[in-house]
CSV table of C-alpha atoms and ligand atoms in Angstrom, one decimal:
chain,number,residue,atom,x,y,z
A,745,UNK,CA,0.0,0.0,0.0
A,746,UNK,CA,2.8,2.5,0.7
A,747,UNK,CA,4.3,2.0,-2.8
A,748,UNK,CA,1.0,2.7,-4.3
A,749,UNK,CA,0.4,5.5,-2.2
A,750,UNK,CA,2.8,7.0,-4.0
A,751,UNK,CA,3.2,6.1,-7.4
A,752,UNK,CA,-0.2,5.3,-8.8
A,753,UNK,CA,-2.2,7.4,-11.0
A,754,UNK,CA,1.0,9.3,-12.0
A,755,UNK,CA,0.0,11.4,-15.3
A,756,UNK,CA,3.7,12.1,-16.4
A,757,UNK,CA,2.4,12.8,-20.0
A,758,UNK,CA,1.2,16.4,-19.0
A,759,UNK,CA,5.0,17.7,-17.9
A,760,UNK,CA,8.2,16.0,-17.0
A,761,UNK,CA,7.7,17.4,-13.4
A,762,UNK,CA,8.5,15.1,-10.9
A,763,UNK,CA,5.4,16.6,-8.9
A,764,UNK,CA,2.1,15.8,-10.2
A,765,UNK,CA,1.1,19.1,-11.9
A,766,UNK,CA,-2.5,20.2,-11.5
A,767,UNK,CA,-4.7,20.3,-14.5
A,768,UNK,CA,-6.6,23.5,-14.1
A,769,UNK,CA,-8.4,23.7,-17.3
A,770,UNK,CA,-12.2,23.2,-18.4
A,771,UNK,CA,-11.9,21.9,-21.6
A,772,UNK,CA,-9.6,20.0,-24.0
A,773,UNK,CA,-8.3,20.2,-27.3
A,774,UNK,CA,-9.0,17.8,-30.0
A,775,UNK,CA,-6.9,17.7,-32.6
A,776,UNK,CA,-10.0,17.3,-35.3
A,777,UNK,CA,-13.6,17.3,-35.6
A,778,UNK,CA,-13.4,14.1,-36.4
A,779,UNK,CA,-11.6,13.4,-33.1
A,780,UNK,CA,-13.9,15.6,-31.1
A,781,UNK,CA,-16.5,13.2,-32.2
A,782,UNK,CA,-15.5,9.9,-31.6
A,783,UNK,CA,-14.5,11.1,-27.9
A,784,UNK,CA,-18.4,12.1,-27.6
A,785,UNK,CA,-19.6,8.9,-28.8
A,786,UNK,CA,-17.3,7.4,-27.0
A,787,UNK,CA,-15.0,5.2,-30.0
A,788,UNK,CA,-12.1,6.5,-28.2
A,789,UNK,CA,-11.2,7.4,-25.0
A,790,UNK,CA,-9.8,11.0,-23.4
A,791,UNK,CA,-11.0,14.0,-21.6
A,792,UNK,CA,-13.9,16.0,-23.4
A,793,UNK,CA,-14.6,18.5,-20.5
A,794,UNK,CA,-13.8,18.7,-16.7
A,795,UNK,CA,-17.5,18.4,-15.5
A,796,UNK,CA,-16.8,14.3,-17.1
A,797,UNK,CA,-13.1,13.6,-16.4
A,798,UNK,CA,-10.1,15.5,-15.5
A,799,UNK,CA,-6.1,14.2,-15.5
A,800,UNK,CA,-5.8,14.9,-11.9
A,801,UNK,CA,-9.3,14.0,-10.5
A,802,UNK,CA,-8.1,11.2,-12.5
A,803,UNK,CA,-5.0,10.6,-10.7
A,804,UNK,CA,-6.6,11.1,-7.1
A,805,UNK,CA,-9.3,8.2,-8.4
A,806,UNK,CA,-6.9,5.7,-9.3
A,807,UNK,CA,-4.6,6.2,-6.4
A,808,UNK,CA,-7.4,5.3,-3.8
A,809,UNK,CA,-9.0,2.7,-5.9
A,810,UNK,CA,-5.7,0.8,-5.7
A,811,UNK,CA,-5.7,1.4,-2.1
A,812,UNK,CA,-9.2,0.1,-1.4
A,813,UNK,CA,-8.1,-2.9,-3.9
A,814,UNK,CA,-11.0,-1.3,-6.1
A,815,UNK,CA,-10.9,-1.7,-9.6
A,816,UNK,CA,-11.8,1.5,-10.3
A,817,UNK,CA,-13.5,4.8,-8.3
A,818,UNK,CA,-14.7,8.2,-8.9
A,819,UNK,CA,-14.4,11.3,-7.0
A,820,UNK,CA,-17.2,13.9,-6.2
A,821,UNK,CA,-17.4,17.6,-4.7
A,822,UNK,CA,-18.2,16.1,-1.0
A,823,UNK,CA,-18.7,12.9,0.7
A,824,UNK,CA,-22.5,14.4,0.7
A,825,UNK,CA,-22.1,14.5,-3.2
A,826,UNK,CA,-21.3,11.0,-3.2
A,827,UNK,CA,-24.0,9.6,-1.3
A,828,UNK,CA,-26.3,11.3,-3.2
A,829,UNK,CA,-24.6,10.1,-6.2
A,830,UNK,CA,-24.9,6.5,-5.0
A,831,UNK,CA,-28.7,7.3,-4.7
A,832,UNK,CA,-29.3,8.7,-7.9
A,833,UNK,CA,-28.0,5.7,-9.2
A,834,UNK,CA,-29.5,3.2,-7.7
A,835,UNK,CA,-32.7,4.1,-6.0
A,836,UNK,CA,-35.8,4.7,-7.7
A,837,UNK,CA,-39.8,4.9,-6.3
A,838,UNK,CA,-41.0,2.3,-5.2
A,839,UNK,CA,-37.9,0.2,-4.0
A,840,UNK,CA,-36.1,0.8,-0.9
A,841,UNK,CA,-33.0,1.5,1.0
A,842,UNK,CA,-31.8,0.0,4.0
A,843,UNK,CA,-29.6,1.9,6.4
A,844,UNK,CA,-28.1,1.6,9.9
A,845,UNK,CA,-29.6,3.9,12.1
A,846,UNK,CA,-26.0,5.6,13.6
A,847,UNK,CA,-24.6,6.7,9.7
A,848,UNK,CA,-23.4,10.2,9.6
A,849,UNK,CA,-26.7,12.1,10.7
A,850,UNK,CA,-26.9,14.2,7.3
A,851,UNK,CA,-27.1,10.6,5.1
A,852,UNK,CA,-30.1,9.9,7.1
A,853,UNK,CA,-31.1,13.5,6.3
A,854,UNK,CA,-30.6,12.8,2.4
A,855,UNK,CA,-32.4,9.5,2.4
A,856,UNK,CA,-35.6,10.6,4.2
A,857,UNK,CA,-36.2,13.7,3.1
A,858,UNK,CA,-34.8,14.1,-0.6
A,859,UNK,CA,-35.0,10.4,-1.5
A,860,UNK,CA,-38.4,9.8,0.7
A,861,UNK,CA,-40.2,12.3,-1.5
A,862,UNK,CA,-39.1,10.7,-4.6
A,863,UNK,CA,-41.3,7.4,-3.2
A,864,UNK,CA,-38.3,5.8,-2.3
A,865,UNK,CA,-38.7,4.1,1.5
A,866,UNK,CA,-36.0,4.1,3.9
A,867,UNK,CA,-35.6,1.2,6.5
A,868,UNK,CA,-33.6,2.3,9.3
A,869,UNK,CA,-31.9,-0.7,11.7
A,870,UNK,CA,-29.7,-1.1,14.0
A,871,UNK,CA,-25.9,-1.5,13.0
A,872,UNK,CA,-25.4,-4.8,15.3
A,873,UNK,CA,-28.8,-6.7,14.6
A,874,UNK,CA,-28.4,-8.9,12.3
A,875,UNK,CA,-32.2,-10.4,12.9
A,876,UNK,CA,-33.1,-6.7,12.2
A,877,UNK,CA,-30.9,-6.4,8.9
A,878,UNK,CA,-32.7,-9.6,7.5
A,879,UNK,CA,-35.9,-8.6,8.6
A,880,UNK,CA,-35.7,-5.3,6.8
A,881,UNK,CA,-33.7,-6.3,3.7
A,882,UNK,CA,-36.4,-7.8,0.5
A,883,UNK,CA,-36.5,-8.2,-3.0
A,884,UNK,CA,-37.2,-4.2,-3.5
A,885,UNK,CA,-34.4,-3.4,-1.5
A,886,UNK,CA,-31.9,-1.8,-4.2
A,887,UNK,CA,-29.1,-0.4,-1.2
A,888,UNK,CA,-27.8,-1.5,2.0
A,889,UNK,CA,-25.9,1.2,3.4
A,890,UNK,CA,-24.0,1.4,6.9
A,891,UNK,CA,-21.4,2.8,8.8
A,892,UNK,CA,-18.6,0.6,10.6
A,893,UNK,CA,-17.3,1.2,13.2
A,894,UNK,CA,-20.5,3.6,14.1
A,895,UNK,CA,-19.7,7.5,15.2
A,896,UNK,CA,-19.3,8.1,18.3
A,897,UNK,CA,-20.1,5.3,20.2
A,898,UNK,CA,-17.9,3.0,18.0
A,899,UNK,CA,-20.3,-0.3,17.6
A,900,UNK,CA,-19.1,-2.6,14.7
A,901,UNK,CA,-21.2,-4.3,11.9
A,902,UNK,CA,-20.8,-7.8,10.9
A,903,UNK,CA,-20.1,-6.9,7.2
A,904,UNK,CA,-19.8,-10.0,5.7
A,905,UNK,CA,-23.4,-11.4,7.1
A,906,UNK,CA,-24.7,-7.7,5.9
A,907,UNK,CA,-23.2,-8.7,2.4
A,908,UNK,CA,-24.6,-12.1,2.3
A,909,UNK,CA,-28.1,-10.3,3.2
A,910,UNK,CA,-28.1,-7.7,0.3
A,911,UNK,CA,-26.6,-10.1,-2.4
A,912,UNK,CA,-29.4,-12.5,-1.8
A,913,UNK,CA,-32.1,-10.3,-1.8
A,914,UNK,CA,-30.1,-8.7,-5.4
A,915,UNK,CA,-29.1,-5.5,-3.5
A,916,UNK,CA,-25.7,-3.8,-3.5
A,917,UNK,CA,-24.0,-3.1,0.0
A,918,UNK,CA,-22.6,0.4,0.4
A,919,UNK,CA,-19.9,0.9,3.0
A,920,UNK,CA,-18.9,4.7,4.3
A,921,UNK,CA,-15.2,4.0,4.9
A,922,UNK,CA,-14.2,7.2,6.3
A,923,UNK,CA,-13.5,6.9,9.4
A,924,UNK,CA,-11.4,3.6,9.1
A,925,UNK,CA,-9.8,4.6,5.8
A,926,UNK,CA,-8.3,2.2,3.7
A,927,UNK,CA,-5.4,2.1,5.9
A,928,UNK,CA,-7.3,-0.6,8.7
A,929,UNK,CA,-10.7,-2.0,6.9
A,930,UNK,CA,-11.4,-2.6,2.9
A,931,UNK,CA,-15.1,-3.6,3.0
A,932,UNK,CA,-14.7,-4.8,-0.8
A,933,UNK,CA,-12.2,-7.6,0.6
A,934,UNK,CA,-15.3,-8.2,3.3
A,935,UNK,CA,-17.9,-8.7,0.4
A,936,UNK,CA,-19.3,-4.8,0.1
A,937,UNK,CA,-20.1,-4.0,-2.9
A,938,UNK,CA,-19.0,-0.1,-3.2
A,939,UNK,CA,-16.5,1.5,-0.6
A,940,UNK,CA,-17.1,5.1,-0.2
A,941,UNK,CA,-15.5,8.2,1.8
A,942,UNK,CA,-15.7,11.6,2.8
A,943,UNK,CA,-12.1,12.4,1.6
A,944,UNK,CA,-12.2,16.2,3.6
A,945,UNK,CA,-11.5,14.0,6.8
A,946,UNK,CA,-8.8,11.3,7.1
A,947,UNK,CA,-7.8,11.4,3.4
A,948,UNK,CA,-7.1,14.8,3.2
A,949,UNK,CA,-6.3,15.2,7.1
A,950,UNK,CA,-5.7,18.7,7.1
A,951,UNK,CA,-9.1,20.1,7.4
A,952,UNK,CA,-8.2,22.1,4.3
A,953,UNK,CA,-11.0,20.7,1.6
A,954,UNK,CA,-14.2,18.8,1.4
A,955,UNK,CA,-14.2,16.2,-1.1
A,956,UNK,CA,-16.0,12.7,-1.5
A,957,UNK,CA,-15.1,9.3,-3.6
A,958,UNK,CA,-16.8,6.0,-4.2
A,959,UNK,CA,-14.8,3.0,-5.2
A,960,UNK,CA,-15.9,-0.2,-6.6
A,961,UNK,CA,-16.3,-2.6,-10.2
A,962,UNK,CA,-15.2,-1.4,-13.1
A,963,UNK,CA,-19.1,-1.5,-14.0
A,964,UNK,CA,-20.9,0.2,-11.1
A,965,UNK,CA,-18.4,3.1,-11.2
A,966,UNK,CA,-19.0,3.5,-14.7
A,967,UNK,CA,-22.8,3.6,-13.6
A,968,UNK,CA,-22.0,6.1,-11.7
A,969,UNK,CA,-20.0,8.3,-13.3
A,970,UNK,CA,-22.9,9.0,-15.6
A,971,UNK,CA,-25.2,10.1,-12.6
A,972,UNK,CA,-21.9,12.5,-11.9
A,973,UNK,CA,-21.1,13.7,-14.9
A,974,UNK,CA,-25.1,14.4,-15.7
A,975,UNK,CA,-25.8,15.8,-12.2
A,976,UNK,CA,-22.4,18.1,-12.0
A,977,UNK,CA,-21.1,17.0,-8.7
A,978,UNK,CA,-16.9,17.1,-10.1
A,979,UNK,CA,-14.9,17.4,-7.9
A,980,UNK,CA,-12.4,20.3,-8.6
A,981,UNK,CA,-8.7,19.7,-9.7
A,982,UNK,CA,-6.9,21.7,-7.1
A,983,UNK,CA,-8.6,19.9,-4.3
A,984,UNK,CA,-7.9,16.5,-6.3
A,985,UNK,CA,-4.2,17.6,-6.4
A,986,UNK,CA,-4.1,18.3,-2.2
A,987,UNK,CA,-6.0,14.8,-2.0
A,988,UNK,CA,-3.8,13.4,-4.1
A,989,UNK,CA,-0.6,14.5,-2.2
A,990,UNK,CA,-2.5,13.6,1.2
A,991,UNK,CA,-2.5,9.8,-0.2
A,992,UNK,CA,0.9,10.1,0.6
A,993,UNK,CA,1.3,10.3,4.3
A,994,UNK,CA,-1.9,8.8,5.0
A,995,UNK,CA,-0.6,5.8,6.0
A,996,UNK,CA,1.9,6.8,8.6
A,997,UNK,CA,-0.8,9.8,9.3
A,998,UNK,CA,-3.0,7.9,10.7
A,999,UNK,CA,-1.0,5.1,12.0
A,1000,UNK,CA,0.4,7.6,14.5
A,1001,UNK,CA,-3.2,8.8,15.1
A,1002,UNK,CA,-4.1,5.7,15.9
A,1003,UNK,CA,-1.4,4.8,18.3
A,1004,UNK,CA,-2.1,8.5,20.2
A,1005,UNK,CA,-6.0,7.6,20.3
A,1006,UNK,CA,-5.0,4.0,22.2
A,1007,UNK,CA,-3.1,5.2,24.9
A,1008,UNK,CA,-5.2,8.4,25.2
A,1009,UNK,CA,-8.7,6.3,25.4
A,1010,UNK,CA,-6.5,4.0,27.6
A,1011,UNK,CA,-5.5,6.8,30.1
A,1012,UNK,CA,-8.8,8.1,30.3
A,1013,UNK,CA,-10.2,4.5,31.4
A,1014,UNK,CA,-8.3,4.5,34.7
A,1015,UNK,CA,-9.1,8.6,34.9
A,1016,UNK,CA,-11.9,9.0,38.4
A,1017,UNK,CA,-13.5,11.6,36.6
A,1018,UNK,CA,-14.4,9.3,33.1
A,1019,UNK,CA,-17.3,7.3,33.6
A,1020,UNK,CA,-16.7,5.1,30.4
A,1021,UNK,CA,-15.0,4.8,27.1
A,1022,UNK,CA,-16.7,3.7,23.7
A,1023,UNK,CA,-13.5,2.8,21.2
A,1024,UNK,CA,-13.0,-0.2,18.9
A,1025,UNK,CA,-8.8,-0.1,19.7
A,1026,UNK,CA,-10.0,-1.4,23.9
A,1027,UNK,CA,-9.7,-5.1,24.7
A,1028,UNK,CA,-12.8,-5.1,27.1
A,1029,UNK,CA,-15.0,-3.6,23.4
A,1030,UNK,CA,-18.1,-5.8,23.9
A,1031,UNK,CA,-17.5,-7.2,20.0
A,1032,UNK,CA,-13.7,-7.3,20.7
A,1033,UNK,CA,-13.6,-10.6,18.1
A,1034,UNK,CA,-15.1,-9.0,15.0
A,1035,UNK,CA,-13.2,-6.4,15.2
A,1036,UNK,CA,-9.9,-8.5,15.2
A,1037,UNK,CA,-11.5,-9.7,11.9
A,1038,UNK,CA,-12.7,-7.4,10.1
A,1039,UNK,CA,-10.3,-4.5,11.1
A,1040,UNK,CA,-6.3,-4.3,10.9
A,1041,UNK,CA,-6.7,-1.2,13.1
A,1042,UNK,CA,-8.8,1.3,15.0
A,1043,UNK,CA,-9.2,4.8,14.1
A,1044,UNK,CA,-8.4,8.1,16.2
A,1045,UNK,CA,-11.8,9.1,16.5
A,1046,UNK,CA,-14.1,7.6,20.0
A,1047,UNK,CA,-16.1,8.9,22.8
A,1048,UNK,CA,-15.9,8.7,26.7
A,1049,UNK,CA,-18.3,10.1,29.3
A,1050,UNK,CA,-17.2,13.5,31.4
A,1051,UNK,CA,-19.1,12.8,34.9
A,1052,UNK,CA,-22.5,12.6,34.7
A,1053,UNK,CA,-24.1,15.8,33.1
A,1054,UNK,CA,-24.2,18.1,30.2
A,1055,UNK,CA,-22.9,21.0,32.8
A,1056,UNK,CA,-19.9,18.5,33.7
A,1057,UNK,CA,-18.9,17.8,29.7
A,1058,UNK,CA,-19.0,21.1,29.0
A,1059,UNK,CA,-17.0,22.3,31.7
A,1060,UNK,CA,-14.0,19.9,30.4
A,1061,UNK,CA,-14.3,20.9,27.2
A,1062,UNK,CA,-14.5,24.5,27.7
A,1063,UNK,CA,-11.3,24.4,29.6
A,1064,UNK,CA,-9.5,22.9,27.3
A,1065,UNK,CA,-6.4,24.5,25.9
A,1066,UNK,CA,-4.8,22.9,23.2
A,1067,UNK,CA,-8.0,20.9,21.6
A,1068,UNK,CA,-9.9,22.9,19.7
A,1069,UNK,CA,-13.9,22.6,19.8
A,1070,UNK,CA,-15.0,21.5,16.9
A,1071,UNK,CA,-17.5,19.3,14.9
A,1072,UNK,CA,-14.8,17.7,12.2
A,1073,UNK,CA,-12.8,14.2,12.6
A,1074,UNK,CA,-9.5,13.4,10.7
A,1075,UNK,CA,-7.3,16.4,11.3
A,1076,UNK,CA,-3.7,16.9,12.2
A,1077,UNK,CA,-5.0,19.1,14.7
A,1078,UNK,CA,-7.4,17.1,17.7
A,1079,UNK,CA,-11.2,18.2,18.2
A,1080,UNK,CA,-13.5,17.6,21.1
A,1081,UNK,CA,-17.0,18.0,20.5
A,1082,UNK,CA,-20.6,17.3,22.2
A,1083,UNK,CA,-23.2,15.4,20.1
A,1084,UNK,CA,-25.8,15.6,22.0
A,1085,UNK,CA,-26.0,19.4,21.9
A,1086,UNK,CA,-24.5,19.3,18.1
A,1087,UNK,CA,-24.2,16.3,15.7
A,1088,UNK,CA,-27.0,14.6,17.6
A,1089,UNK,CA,-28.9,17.5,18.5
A,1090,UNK,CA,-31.9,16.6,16.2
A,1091,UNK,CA,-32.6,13.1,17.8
A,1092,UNK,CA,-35.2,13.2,20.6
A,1093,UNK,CA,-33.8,12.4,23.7
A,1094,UNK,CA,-35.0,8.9,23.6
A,1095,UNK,CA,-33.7,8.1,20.3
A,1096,UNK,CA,-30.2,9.3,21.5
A,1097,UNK,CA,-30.5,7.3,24.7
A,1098,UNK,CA,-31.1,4.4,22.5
A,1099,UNK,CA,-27.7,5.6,20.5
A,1100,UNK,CA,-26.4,5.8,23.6
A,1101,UNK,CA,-25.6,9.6,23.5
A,1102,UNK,CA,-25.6,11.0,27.0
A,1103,UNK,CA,-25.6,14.3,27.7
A,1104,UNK,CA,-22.2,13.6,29.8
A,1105,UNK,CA,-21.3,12.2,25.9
A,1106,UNK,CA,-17.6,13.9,24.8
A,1107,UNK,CA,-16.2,12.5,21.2
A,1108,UNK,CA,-12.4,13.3,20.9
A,1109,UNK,CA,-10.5,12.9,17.0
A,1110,UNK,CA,-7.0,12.5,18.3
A,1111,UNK,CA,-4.2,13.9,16.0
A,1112,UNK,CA,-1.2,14.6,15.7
A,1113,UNK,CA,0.7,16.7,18.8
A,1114,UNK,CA,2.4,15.2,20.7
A,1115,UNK,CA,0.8,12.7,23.2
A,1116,UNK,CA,2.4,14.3,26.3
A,1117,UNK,CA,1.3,17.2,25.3
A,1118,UNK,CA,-2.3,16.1,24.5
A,1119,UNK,CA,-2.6,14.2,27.7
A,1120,UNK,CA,-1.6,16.9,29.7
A,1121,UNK,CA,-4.5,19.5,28.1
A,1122,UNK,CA,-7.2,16.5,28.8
A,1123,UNK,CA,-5.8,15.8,32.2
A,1124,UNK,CA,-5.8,19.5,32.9
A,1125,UNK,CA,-9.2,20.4,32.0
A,1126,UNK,CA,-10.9,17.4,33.4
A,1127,UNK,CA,-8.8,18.9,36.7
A,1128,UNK,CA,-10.5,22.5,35.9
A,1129,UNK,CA,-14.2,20.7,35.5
A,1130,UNK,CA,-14.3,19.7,38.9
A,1131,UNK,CA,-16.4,16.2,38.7
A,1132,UNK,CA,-16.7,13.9,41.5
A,1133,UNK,CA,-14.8,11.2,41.0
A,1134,UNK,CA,-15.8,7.7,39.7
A,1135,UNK,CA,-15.1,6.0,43.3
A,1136,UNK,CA,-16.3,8.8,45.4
A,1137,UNK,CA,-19.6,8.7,43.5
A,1138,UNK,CA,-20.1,4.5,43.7
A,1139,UNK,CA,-19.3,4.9,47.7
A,1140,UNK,CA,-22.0,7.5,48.5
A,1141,UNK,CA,-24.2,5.7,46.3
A,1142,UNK,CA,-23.2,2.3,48.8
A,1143,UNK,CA,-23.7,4.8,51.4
A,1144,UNK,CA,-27.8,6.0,50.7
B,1311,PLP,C1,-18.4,14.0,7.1
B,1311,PLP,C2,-19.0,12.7,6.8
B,1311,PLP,C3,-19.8,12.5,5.7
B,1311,PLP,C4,-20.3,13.7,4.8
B,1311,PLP,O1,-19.2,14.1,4.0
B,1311,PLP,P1,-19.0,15.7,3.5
B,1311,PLP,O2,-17.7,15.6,2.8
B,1311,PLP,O3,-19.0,16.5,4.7
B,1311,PLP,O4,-20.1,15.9,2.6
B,1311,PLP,C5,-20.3,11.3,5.4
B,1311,PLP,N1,-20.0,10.2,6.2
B,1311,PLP,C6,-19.2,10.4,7.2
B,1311,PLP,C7,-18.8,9.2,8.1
B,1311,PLP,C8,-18.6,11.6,7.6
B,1311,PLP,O5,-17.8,11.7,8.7
């Protein structure tokens, strides 16, 4: 993969720079109308116009679709843009989708409200039920779309059974990759059908573009590159070329993350004032097995509980120094933020105690400083936020 990372998709034809150059141009020149023609009907192949294909979106597509050990992919404006495109696609009136209930809260958004109009239904289930996944999963079922692990509270889908499920009933499984990256899951190699990411977060990791991708077959690609190149959702070719360059370090990116998330989730275990911690990398994870097969890693991104209250997780974050507040995962720099009061804000309170968001909820995305450093900020403001602590609390409650 590291190899790769580095050398695939290289356009060399457009300079001798050792760099990739960036392709900032519309349009291209045929050298006759003849020409011109047969790229439109499609006798031979090039770029016609940047809204279809571009040298380096083109570059950025093939480099990750090698990672993912995807035939092919295609990139789109947003990891939005690319959900939608996978809709447009696939879904039509009548037939539905399937979707676990914890994705990304704005895919939920999409598929109820701008697919729902358009008669399509939307199933929702929950991401470890697989009684629920086969109940809800029919012959008009055209996607099966989930998250693994979920975000924040890190539970893990059994992809392959998922697989099995959709490919029976003829429907193809989507899997949102983003917050694994291709670095420690490939669902293709786990029997999903289409891989897809929000490439603003890990892939570009430093918070400087939004950007989505989908990779997959040779033939469903193609399918739906024609929604993309219809509906306009391109991707541009500067943020292509910082995506492209990102592919680079990702590995060793968000190795290190990783490594900083383990031993910060596991000092925060042990911590008096942390009540519990929901991340995939922890031996005592409740689905501890699955993980170890589905996953080569854990990502930097999981949540713990600050006390008891909303009052209490606010407190620590608000004294916090050196991580910022802020409702983005996959940076260089680290983020606290609250979903109940932001990402999860929209849920009723029941359906986020069923999601197991509390109000004492925090989600940390760990990055890059170092882990002295970021230790010290979190040890510091849980210090400032004055909580009771974990063993004084169990005592009194002996006590009454
Ligand atoms: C951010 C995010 C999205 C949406 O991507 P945008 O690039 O913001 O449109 C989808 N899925 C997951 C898991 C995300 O974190």
């Amino acid at each position: 993969m590291a190899t790769r990372a580095l050398h695939e998709g290289h356009h060399q034809d457009l300079s001798d720079s050792h760099c990739e150059p960036i392709a900032m141009t519309s349009a291209y020149v045929f050298k006759s109308a003849a020409e011109a023609a047969a790229r439109f009907s499609g006798a031979s192949k090039g770029n016609v116009y940047s809204r279809f294909t571009n040298p380096t979106v083109r570059a950025f597509e093939q480099r990750l679709a090698s990672m993912e050990g995807a035939q092919d992919g295609i990139a789109f404006s947003s990891g939005m843009a690319a959900i939608a495109g996978v809709a447009h696609a696939w879904l039509e009136a009548g037939k539905n989708v399937v979707v676990s209930k914890d994705v990304f809260g704005t895919t939920l958004t999409a598929f109820r409200h701008y697919f729902g109009r358009l008669g399509v239904q939307v199933r929702t289930v929950e991401l470890t039920r697989l009684d629920a996944w086969r109940r809800a999963i029919d012959s008009n079922t055209r996607l099966v779309f989930l998250e693994s692990p979920s975000n924040p509270v890190q539970q893990v889908a059994h992809i392959r059974s998922i697989a099995a499920l959709s490919h029976a009933m003829g429907a193809l499984l989507v899997v949102d990759n983003t917050m694994l990256t291709p670095v420690f899951q490939n669902p293709l190699e786990l029997g999903a059908d289409l891989v897809l990411h929000s490439a603003g977060k890990y892939i570009d990791g430093q918070g400087r573009c939004v950007a989505g991708a989908v990779l997959g077959s040779e033939r469903l690609v193609s399918d739906l590159r024609g929604v993309m190149r219809t509906l306009g959702s391109s991707l541009s070719a500067m943020n292509a070329w910082m995506l492209l360059k990102s592919l680079e370090t990702l590995q060793m990116r968000v190795r290190a993350m990783s490594a900083s998330a383990g031993a910060v989730a596991r000092w925060l275990q042990q911590h008096g004032s942390v009540r519990g911690v929901h991340y995939t990398g922890l031996a005592e994870h409740p689905q501890h097995t699955l993980i170890g097969q589905q996953q080569r890693g854990h990502g930097a991104v999981f949540s713990f509980e600050v006390g008891d209250t909303r009052e209490e997780a606010w407190r620590f974050m608000d004294a916090l120094q050196l991580v910022a507040i802020a409702t983005n995962i996959g940076d260089t720099r680290s983020m606290v933020t609250h979903p109940a009061s932001t990402t999860h804000c929209r849920l009723t309170a029941e359906e986020r105690r069923q999601a197991g968001i509390g109000d004492n909820l925090v989600r940390l995305s760990v990055g890059l400083e170092d882990l002295t450093d970021l230790v010290d900020d979190l040890d510091a403001a849980l210090a400032r936020a004055d909580i009771v602590p974990r063993e004084l609390q169990e005592s009194l409650a002996t006590a009454s």
